Amino acid sequence: MKIQESAENYLETILVLQKKNEHVRSIDIANEMGFSKPSISEQMKKFRENGYINVDGNGYITLTDKGIDVAEKVYERHEMIAQVLMDLGVDKETAYQDSCRIEHVLSDTTFSCIKQYYLSNKK
């Protein structure tokens, strides 16, 4: 399964919800992302079949190691890019909105260079 931008957003959302709450259910993801429960259920089925999540008997969703790898990569990009934009003077809301789009199109090489530059020049 090739991970598309929307799938990355789903996995990142699950990671963020897991950081906030003990348990994550499909309805929590639907509420957070503003999508319908059937859309979420369909995507969760694909993730489960492809080894990105586990769903227990109570309907609680957890990321597998494979899912965590993708989610943490996207989350790191999202947070780092938003911080760089805010440091450049972009307001927080716009920085996070723009970061959410930028994070998916940057190559690993470009992101690595941005991260290295930012961290070495941050005071």
PDB file of C-alpha atoms in Angstrom:
ATOM      1  CA  MET A   1       0.000   0.000   0.000  1.00  0.00           C
ATOM      2  CA  LYS A   2       1.512   3.313  -1.095  1.00  0.00           C
ATOM      3  CA  ILE A   3       0.817   5.937   1.528  1.00  0.00           C
ATOM      4  CA  GLN A   4      -0.928   8.952   0.026  1.00  0.00           C
ATOM      5  CA  GLU A   5      -1.267  12.386   1.635  1.00  0.00           C
ATOM      6  CA  SER A   6      -4.735  11.652   3.022  1.00  0.00           C
ATOM      7  CA  ALA A   7      -3.548   8.364   4.530  1.00  0.00           C
ATOM      8  CA  GLU A   8      -0.605  10.147   6.145  1.00  0.00           C
ATOM      9  CA  ASN A   9      -3.055  12.623   7.662  1.00  0.00           C
ATOM     10  CA  TYR A  10      -5.172   9.798   9.084  1.00  0.00           C
ATOM     11  CA  LEU A  11      -2.159   8.109  10.670  1.00  0.00           C
ATOM     12  CA  GLU A  12      -0.879  11.412  12.060  1.00  0.00           C
ATOM     13  CA  THR A  13      -4.327  12.098  13.537  1.00  0.00           C
ATOM     14  CA  ILE A  14      -4.364   8.703  15.244  1.00  0.00           C
ATOM     15  CA  LEU A  15      -0.913   9.431  16.718  1.00  0.00           C
ATOM     16  CA  VAL A  16      -1.999  12.847  18.014  1.00  0.00           C
ATOM     17  CA  LEU A  17      -5.193  11.399  19.504  1.00  0.00           C
ATOM     18  CA  GLN A  18      -3.206   8.606  21.182  1.00  0.00           C
ATOM     19  CA  LYS A  19      -1.007  11.263  22.792  1.00  0.00           C
ATOM     20  CA  LYS A  20      -4.115  13.025  24.161  1.00  0.00           C
ATOM     21  CA  ASN A  21      -6.338  10.075  25.077  1.00  0.00           C
ATOM     22  CA  GLU A  22      -5.879   6.598  26.443  1.00  0.00           C
ATOM     23  CA  HIS A  23      -8.044   5.074  23.704  1.00  0.00           C
ATOM     24  CA  VAL A  24      -8.805   6.049  20.109  1.00  0.00           C
ATOM     25  CA  ARG A  25     -11.935   4.972  18.272  1.00  0.00           C
ATOM     26  CA  SER A  26     -13.152   5.602  14.727  1.00  0.00           C
ATOM     27  CA  ILE A  27     -15.613   8.209  15.995  1.00  0.00           C
ATOM     28  CA  ASP A  28     -12.747  10.134  17.622  1.00  0.00           C
ATOM     29  CA  ILE A  29     -10.922  10.248  14.280  1.00  0.00           C
ATOM     30  CA  ALA A  30     -14.127  11.274  12.480  1.00  0.00           C
ATOM     31  CA  ASN A  31     -14.708  14.096  14.962  1.00  0.00           C
ATOM     32  CA  GLU A  32     -11.094  15.293  14.783  1.00  0.00           C
ATOM     33  CA  MET A  33     -10.885  15.246  10.993  1.00  0.00           C
ATOM     34  CA  GLY A  34     -14.472  16.260  10.231  1.00  0.00           C
ATOM     35  CA  PHE A  35     -15.121  13.172   8.104  1.00  0.00           C
ATOM     36  CA  SER A  36     -18.055  10.782   8.187  1.00  0.00           C
ATOM     37  CA  LYS A  37     -17.847   7.631  10.285  1.00  0.00           C
ATOM     38  CA  PRO A  38     -18.285   5.397   7.191  1.00  0.00           C
ATOM     39  CA  SER A  39     -15.317   7.115   5.481  1.00  0.00           C
ATOM     40  CA  ILE A  40     -13.182   6.570   8.561  1.00  0.00           C
ATOM     41  CA  SER A  41     -14.294   2.941   8.893  1.00  0.00           C
ATOM     42  CA  GLU A  42     -13.381   2.242   5.265  1.00  0.00           C
ATOM     43  CA  GLN A  43      -9.916   3.749   5.702  1.00  0.00           C
ATOM     44  CA  MET A  44      -9.342   1.923   8.992  1.00  0.00           C
ATOM     45  CA  LYS A  45     -10.187  -1.363   7.257  1.00  0.00           C
ATOM     46  CA  LYS A  46      -7.508  -0.632   4.611  1.00  0.00           C
ATOM     47  CA  PHE A  47      -4.974   0.281   7.303  1.00  0.00           C
ATOM     48  CA  ARG A  48      -5.753  -2.884   9.270  1.00  0.00           C
ATOM     49  CA  GLU A  49      -5.428  -5.059   6.158  1.00  0.00           C
ATOM     50  CA  ASN A  50      -2.087  -3.435   5.311  1.00  0.00           C
ATOM     51  CA  GLY A  51      -0.616  -3.647   8.807  1.00  0.00           C
ATOM     52  CA  TYR A  52      -0.708   0.023   9.853  1.00  0.00           C
ATOM     53  CA  ILE A  53      -3.181  -0.345  12.730  1.00  0.00           C
ATOM     54  CA  ASN A  54      -4.706  -2.889  15.072  1.00  0.00           C
ATOM     55  CA  VAL A  55      -8.305  -2.749  16.261  1.00  0.00           C
ATOM     56  CA  ASP A  56      -9.234  -4.631  19.420  1.00  0.00           C
ATOM     57  CA  GLY A  57     -12.582  -6.162  20.379  1.00  0.00           C
ATOM     58  CA  ASN A  58     -13.735  -2.858  21.898  1.00  0.00           C
ATOM     59  CA  GLY A  59     -13.038  -0.960  18.676  1.00  0.00           C
ATOM     60  CA  TYR A  60      -9.942   0.759  20.053  1.00  0.00           C
ATOM     61  CA  ILE A  61      -7.396   1.614  17.386  1.00  0.00           C
ATOM     62  CA  THR A  62      -3.649   1.458  17.934  1.00  0.00           C
ATOM     63  CA  LEU A  63      -0.861   2.076  15.479  1.00  0.00           C
ATOM     64  CA  THR A  64       1.441  -0.813  14.650  1.00  0.00           C
ATOM     65  CA  ASP A  65       5.189  -0.191  14.402  1.00  0.00           C
ATOM     66  CA  LYS A  66       4.691   0.321  10.674  1.00  0.00           C
ATOM     67  CA  GLY A  67       1.906   2.858  11.345  1.00  0.00           C
ATOM     68  CA  ILE A  68       3.942   4.628  14.014  1.00  0.00           C
ATOM     69  CA  ASP A  69       6.866   5.033  11.597  1.00  0.00           C
ATOM     70  CA  VAL A  70       4.695   6.847   9.058  1.00  0.00           C
ATOM     71  CA  ALA A  71       2.757   8.877  11.638  1.00  0.00           C
ATOM     72  CA  GLU A  72       5.850  10.072  13.520  1.00  0.00           C
ATOM     73  CA  LYS A  73       7.593  11.068  10.297  1.00  0.00           C
ATOM     74  CA  VAL A  74       4.592  13.161   9.216  1.00  0.00           C
ATOM     75  CA  TYR A  75       4.112  14.606  12.716  1.00  0.00           C
ATOM     76  CA  GLU A  76       7.775  15.639  12.968  1.00  0.00           C
ATOM     77  CA  ARG A  77       7.590  17.354   9.581  1.00  0.00           C
ATOM     78  CA  HIS A  78       4.330  19.079  10.503  1.00  0.00           C
ATOM     79  CA  GLU A  79       5.667  20.428  13.788  1.00  0.00           C
ATOM     80  CA  MET A  80       9.099  21.435  12.450  1.00  0.00           C
ATOM     81  CA  ILE A  81       7.767  23.215   9.373  1.00  0.00           C
ATOM     82  CA  ALA A  82       5.100  25.015  11.415  1.00  0.00           C
ATOM     83  CA  GLN A  83       7.750  26.179  13.885  1.00  0.00           C
ATOM     84  CA  VAL A  84      10.018  27.445  11.098  1.00  0.00           C
ATOM     85  CA  LEU A  85       7.102  29.352   9.564  1.00  0.00           C
ATOM     86  CA  MET A  86       6.112  30.866  12.913  1.00  0.00           C
ATOM     87  CA  ASP A  87       9.725  31.902  13.526  1.00  0.00           C
ATOM     88  CA  LEU A  88       9.587  33.667  10.153  1.00  0.00           C
ATOM     89  CA  GLY A  89       6.556  35.627  11.364  1.00  0.00           C
ATOM     90  CA  VAL A  90       3.652  33.550  10.087  1.00  0.00           C
ATOM     91  CA  ASP A  91       0.737  33.403  12.528  1.00  0.00           C
ATOM     92  CA  LYS A  92       0.198  30.057  14.266  1.00  0.00           C
ATOM     93  CA  GLU A  93      -3.034  29.077  12.500  1.00  0.00           C
ATOM     94  CA  THR A  94      -1.644  29.795   9.030  1.00  0.00           C
ATOM     95  CA  ALA A  95       1.678  28.141   9.859  1.00  0.00           C
ATOM     96  CA  TYR A  96      -0.029  24.883  10.854  1.00  0.00           C
ATOM     97  CA  GLN A  97      -2.375  24.948   7.854  1.00  0.00           C
ATOM     98  CA  ASP A  98       0.505  25.548   5.433  1.00  0.00           C
ATOM     99  CA  SER A  99       2.702  23.024   7.210  1.00  0.00           C
ATOM    100  CA  CYS A 100       0.023  20.373   6.763  1.00  0.00           C
ATOM    101  CA  ARG A 101       0.263  20.814   2.999  1.00  0.00           C
ATOM    102  CA  ILE A 102       4.032  21.291   2.738  1.00  0.00           C
ATOM    103  CA  GLU A 103       4.919  18.230   4.842  1.00  0.00           C
ATOM    104  CA  HIS A 104       3.646  15.846   2.171  1.00  0.00           C
ATOM    105  CA  VAL A 105       5.574  17.197  -0.811  1.00  0.00           C
ATOM    106  CA  LEU A 106       9.056  17.740   0.611  1.00  0.00           C
ATOM    107  CA  SER A 107      11.628  15.094  -0.184  1.00  0.00           C
ATOM    108  CA  ASP A 108      13.406  13.444   2.719  1.00  0.00           C
ATOM    109  CA  THR A 109      16.598  15.174   1.593  1.00  0.00           C
ATOM    110  CA  THR A 110      15.040  18.652   1.599  1.00  0.00           C
ATOM    111  CA  PHE A 111      13.360  18.122   4.961  1.00  0.00           C
ATOM    112  CA  SER A 112      16.600  16.818   6.445  1.00  0.00           C
ATOM    113  CA  CYS A 113      18.450  19.918   5.250  1.00  0.00           C
ATOM    114  CA  ILE A 114      15.743  22.253   6.596  1.00  0.00           C
ATOM    115  CA  LYS A 115      15.783  20.445   9.935  1.00  0.00           C
ATOM    116  CA  GLN A 116      19.573  20.496  10.189  1.00  0.00           C
ATOM    117  CA  TYR A 117      19.736  24.192   9.256  1.00  0.00           C
ATOM    118  CA  TYR A 118      16.934  25.146  11.617  1.00  0.00           C
ATOM    119  CA  LEU A 119      18.293  23.223  14.598  1.00  0.00           C
ATOM    120  CA  SER A 120      21.855  24.465  14.101  1.00  0.00           C
ATOM    121  CA  ASN A 121      20.741  28.105  13.802  1.00  0.00           C
ATOM    122  CA  LYS A 122      18.044  28.171  16.465  1.00  0.00           C
ATOM    123  CA  LYS A 123      19.040  30.300  19.398  1.00  0.00           C
TER     124      LYS A 123
END
